[in-house]
Short mmCIF file of C-alpha atoms in Angstrom, two decimals:
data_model
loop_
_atom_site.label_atom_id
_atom_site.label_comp_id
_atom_site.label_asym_id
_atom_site.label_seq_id
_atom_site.Cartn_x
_atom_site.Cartn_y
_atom_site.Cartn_z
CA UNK A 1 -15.02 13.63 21.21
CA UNK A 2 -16.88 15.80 18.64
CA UNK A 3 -20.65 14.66 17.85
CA UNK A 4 -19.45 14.14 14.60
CA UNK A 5 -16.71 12.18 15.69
CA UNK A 6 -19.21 10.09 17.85
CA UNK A 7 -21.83 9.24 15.30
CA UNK A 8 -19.75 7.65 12.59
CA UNK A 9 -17.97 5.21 15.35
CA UNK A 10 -21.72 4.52 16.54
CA UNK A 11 -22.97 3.97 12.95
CA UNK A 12 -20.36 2.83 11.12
CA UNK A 13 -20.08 -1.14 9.91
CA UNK A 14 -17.83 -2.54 13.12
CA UNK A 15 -16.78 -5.46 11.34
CA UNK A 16 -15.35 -3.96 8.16
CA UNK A 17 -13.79 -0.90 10.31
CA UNK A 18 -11.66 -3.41 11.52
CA UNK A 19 -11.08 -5.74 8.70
CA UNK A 20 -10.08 -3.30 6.34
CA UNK A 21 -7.16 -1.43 8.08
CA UNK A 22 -5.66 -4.28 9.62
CA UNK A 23 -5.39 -6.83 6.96
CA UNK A 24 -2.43 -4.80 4.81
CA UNK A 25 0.21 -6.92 3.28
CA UNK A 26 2.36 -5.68 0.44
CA UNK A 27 3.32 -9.20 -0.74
CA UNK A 28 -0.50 -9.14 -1.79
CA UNK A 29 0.15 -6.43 -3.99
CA UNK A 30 2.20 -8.09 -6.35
CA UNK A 31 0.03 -10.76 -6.77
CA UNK A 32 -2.16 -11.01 -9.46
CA UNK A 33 -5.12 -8.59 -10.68
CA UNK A 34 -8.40 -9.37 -11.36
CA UNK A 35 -9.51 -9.72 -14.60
CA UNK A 36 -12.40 -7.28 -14.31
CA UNK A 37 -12.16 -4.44 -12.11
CA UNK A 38 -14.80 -2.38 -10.81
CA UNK A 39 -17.18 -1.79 -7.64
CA UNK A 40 -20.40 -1.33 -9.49
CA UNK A 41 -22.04 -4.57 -11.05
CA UNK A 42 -25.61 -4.67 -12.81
CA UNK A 43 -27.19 -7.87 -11.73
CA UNK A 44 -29.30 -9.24 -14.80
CA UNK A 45 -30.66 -12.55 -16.01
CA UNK A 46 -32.62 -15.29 -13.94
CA UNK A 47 -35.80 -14.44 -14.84
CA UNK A 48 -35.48 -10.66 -13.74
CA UNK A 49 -37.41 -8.04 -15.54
CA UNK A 50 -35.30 -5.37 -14.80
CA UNK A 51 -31.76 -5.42 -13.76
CA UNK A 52 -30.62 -4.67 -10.03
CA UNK A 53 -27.22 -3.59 -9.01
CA UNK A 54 -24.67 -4.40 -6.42
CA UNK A 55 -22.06 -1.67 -4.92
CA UNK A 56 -18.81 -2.27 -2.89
CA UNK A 57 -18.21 0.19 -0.42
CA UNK A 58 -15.65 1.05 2.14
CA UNK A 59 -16.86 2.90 5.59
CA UNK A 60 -13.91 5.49 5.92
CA UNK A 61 -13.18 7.33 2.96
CA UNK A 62 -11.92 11.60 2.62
CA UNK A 63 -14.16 13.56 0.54
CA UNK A 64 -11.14 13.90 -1.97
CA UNK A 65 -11.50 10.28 -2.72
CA UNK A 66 -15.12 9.45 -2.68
CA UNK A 67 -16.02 7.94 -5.98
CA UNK A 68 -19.83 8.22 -7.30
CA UNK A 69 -19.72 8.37 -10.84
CA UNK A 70 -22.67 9.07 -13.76
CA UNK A 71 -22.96 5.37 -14.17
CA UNK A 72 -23.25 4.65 -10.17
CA UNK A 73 -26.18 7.38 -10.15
CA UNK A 74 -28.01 6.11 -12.94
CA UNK A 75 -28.32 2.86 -11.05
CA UNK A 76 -29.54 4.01 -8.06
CA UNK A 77 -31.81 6.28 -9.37
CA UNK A 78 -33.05 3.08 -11.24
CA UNK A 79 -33.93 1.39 -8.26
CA UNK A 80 -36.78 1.57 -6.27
CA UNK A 81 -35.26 0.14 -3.24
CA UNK A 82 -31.91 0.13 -1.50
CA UNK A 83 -30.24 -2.71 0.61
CA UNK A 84 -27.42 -2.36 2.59
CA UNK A 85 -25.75 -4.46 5.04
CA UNK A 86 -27.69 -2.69 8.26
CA UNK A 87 -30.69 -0.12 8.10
CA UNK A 88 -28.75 2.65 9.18
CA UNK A 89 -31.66 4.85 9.34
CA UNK A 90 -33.31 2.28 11.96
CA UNK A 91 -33.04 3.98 15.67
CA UNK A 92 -33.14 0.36 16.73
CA UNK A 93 -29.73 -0.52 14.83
CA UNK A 94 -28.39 2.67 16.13
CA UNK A 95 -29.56 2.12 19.64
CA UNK A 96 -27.90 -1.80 19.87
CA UNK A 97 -24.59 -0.36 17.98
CA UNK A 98 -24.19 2.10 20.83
CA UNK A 99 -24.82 -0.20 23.44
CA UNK A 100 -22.67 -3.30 21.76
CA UNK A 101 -19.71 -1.39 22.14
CA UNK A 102 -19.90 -0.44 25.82
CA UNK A 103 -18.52 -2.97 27.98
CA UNK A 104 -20.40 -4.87 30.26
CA UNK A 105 -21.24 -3.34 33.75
CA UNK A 106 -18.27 -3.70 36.32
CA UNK A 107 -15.58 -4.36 33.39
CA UNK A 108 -13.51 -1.52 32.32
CA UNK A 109 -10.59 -1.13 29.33
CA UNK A 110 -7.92 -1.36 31.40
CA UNK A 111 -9.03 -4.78 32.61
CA UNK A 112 -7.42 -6.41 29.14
CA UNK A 113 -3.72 -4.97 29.74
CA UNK A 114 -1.07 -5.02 32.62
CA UNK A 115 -0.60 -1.72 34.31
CA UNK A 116 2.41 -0.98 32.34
CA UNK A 117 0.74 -1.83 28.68
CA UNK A 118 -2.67 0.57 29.91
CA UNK A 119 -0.25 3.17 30.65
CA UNK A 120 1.26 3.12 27.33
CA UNK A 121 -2.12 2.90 25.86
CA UNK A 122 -2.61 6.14 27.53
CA UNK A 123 0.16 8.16 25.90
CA UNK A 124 -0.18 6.51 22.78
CA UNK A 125 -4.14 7.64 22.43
CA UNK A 126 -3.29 10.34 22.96
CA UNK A 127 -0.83 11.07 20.55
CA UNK A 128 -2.26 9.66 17.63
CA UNK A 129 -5.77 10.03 18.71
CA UNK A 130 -6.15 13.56 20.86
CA UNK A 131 -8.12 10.84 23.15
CA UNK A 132 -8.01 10.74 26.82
CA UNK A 133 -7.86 7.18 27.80
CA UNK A 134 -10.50 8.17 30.42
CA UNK A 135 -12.92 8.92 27.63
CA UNK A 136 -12.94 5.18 26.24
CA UNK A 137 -12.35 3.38 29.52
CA UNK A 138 -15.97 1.88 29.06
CA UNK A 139 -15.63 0.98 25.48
CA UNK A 140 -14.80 -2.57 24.09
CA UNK A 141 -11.27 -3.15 22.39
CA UNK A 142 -13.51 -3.60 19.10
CA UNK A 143 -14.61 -0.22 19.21
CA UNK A 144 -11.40 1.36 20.10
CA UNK A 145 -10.23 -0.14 17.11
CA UNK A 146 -12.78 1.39 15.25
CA UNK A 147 -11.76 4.41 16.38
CA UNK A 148 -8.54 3.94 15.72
CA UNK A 149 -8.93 2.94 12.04
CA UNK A 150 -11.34 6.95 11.47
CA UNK A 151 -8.49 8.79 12.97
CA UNK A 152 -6.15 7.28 10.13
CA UNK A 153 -7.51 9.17 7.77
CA UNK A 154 -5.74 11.95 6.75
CA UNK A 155 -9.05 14.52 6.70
CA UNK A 156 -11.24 16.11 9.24
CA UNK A 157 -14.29 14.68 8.55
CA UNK A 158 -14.31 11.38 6.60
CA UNK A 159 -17.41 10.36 4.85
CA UNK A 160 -19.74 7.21 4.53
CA UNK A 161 -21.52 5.26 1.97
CA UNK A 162 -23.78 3.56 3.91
CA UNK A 163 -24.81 7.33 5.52
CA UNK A 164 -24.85 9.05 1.86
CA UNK A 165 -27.07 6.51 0.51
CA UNK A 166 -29.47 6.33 3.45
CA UNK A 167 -29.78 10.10 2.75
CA UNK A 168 -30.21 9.86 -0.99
CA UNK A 169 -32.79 7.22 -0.77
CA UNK A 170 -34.22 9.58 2.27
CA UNK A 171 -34.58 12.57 -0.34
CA UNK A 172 -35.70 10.40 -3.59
CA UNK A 173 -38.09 8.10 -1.31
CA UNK A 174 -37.05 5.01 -1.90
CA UNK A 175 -37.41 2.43 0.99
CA UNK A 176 -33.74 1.17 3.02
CA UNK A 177 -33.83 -2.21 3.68
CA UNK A 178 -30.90 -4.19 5.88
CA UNK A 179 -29.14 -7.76 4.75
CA UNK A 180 -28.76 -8.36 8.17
CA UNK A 181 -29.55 -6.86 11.85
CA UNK A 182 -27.39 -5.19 14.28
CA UNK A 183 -27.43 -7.79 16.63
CA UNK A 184 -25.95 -10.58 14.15
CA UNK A 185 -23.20 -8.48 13.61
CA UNK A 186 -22.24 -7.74 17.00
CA UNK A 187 -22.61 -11.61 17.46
CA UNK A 188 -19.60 -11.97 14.99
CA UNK A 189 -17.23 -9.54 16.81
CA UNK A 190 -18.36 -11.45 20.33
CA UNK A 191 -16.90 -14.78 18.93
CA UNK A 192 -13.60 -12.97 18.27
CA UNK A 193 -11.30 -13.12 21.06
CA UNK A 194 -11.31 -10.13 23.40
CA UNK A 195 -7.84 -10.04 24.54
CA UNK A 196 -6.44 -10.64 20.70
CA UNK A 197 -8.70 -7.25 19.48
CA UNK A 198 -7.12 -5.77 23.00
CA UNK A 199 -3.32 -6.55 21.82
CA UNK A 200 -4.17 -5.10 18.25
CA UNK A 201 -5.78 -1.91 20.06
CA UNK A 202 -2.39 -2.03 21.63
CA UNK A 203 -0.49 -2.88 18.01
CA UNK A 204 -2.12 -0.40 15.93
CA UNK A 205 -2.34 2.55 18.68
CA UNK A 206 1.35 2.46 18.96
CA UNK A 207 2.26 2.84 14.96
CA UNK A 208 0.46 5.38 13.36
CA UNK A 209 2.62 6.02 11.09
CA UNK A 210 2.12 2.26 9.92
CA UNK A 211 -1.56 2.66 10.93
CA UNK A 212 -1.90 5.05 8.16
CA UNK A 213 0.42 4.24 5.50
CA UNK A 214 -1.92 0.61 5.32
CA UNK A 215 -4.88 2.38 4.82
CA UNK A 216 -3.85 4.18 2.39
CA UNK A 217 -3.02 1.84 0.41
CA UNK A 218 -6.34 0.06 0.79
CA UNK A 219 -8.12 3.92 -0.19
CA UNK A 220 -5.86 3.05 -3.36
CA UNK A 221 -6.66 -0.24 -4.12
CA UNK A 222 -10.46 1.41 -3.55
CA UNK A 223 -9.49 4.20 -5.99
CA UNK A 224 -8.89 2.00 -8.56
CA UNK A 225 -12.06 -0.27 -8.04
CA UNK A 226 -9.74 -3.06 -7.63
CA UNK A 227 -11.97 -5.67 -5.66
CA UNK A 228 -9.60 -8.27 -5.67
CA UNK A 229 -6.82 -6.81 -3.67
CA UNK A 230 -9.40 -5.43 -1.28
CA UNK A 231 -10.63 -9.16 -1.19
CA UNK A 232 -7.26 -10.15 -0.82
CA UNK A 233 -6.31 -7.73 1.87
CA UNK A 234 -8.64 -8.73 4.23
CA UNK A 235 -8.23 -12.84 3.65
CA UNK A 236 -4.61 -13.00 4.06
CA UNK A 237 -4.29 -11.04 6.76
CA UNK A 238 -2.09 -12.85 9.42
CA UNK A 239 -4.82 -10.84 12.03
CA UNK A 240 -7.91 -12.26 11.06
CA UNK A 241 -7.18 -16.08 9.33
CA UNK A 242 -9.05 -17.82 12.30
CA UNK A 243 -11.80 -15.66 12.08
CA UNK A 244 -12.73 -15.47 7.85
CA UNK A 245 -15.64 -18.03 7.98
CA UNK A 246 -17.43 -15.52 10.47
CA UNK A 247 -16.14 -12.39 9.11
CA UNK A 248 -16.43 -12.70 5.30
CA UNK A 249 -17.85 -16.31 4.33
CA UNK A 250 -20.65 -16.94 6.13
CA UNK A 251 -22.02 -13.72 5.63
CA UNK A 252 -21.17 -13.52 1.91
CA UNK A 253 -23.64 -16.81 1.65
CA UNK A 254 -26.11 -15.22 3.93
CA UNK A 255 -26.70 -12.27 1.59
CA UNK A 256 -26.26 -13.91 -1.30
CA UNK A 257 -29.24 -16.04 -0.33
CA UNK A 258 -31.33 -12.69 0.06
CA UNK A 259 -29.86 -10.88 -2.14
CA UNK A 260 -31.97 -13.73 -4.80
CA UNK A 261 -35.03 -13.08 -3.70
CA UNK A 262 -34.92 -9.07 -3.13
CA UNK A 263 -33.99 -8.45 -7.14
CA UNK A 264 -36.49 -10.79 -8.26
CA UNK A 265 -39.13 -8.90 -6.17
CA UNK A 266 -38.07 -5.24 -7.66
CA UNK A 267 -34.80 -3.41 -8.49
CA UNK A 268 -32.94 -3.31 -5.81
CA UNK A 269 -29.18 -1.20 -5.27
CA UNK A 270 -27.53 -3.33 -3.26
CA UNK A 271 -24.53 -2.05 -1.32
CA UNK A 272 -21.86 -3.81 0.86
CA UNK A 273 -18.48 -3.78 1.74
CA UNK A 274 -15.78 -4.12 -1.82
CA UNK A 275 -13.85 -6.88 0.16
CA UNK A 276 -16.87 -8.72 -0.35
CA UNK A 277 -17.38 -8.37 -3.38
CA UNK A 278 -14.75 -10.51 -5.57
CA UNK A 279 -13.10 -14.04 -4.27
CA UNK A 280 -14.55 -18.19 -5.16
CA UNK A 281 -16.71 -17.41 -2.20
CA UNK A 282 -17.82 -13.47 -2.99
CA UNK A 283 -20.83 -12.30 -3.67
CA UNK A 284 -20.23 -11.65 -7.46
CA UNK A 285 -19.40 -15.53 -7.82
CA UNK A 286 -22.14 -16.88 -5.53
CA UNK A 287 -25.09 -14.57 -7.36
CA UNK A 288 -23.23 -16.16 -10.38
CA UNK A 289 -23.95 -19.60 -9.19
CA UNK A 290 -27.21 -19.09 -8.77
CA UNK A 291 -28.04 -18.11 -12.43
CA UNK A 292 -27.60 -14.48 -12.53
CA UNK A 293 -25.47 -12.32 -14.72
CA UNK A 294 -23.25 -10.15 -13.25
CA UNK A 295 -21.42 -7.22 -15.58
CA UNK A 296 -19.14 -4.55 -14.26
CA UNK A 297 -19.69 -1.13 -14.70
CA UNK A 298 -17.94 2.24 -14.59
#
């Protein structure tokens, strides 16, 4: 496993690695489509002297398909501060996102699949991922699906919001603030059932051709700053229905409640997953509720 290779699994967002490529459905597709499209939205209104913005991202993306346009630039570059869902440049986050996705001591991979099924896992890792099974044998299922869901992309080295803009604020000074820590994250993916993220480890490893023919049609959907398929993708997803509340609900309110307070305190370029973004309970609507004016940009 290249260094490379290692440091986006550590640092990317767990949670949305595995929401987004598992939640494709093509009967979503032909539903309807938003009204307003787009992934960048100036936050105005409320009292605020100067407008803030808020950014979907996605975690995985190629270089071919990275969008940062004139408009997205001019927003950042009008904010003094930047908030994302974890301080990625925190050695603290990065220190409990390595460690949450090591198993515990005495527990190993294997331990969540019959003899048979581990020995499939084996071949299959290996053809889709160039992964010796030996190499993860100490990592949770979560994080093998992470894994799983970077090697779908079809380009070497896929690159990350959340890592761009923690460089660009790096570089223009402006301070990196996280919506929430490392540890309630990892709290999330602990509630979720081990042995169902083991039988999608064993699901997804096993179709790659399915694997990544779903995410690229959520890179698509992300292409064309369509917020409410991404939405949709990830709440009707047949994989993750019990497990919406924790994943996307709960946490949409939780920022949301920040997210107040931060732009009323300075402009602030606020950036978090797009399948957060749109929906009755996204963070557009709820910042809505709350007084503020929210107006896409391009």
């Amino acid at each position: 496993m290249t260094a490379n290779f290692s440091r986006i699994v550590k640092l990317c967002s767990v949670l949305l690695g595995i929401s987004s490529y598992t939640c494709m459905t093509r009967q979503v597709a032909a539903q309807e489509k938003p009204q307003q499209a787009a992934l960048l939205w100036e936050i105005s209104g409320n009292g605020l002297q100067a407008p803030s913005y808020l950014f979907g991202t996605i975690h995985f993306i190629c270089e071919a398909d990275y969008i940062w346009t004139d408009s997205m630039q001019k927003a950042f570059d009008g904010c003094s501060r930047v908030a994302l869902e974890m301080d990625m440049d925190d050695a603290e986050v990065q220190a409990q996102l390595t460690q949450s996705m090591t198993l515990p001591k005495g527990m190993a991979l294997k331990d969540y699949f019959s003899d048979e099924q581990y020995q499939q896992l084996s071949v299959d890792l290996m053809d889709f991922a160039g992964i010796p099974v030996r190499m993860i044998q100490h990592m949770r299922p979560f994080a093998v699906l992470s894994i799983l869901s970077f090697k779908s992309l079809n380009c070497p080295a896929p690159q990350s919001y959340e890592l761009k803009l923690t460089a660009q604020a790096a570089e223009k000074g402006k301070e990196v603030i996280g919506l929430e820590q490392a540890a309630d994250q990892i709290a999330i993916v602990d509630k979720m059932e081990p042995d169902s993220l083991a039988q999608l480890v064993l699901k997804y490893a096993s179709q790659p051709d399915s694997l990544k023919h779903q995410y690229s049609e959520l890179i698509t959907a992300y292409k064309h700053q369509d917020i409410q398929l991404l939405h949709q993708l990830i709440a009707q997803s047949p994989d993750y229905e019990l497990n919406l509340e924790e994943l996307l609900y709960r946490r949409n309110r939780n920022w949301a409640e920040q997210i107040g307070p931060l732009v009323q305190h300075e402009p602030t370029f606020i950036a978090v997953g797009a399948g957060h973004l749109a929906g009755d309970e996204g963070v557009i609507a709820l910042l809505r509720k709350k007084g503020f004016t929210l107006t896409p940009l391009k």
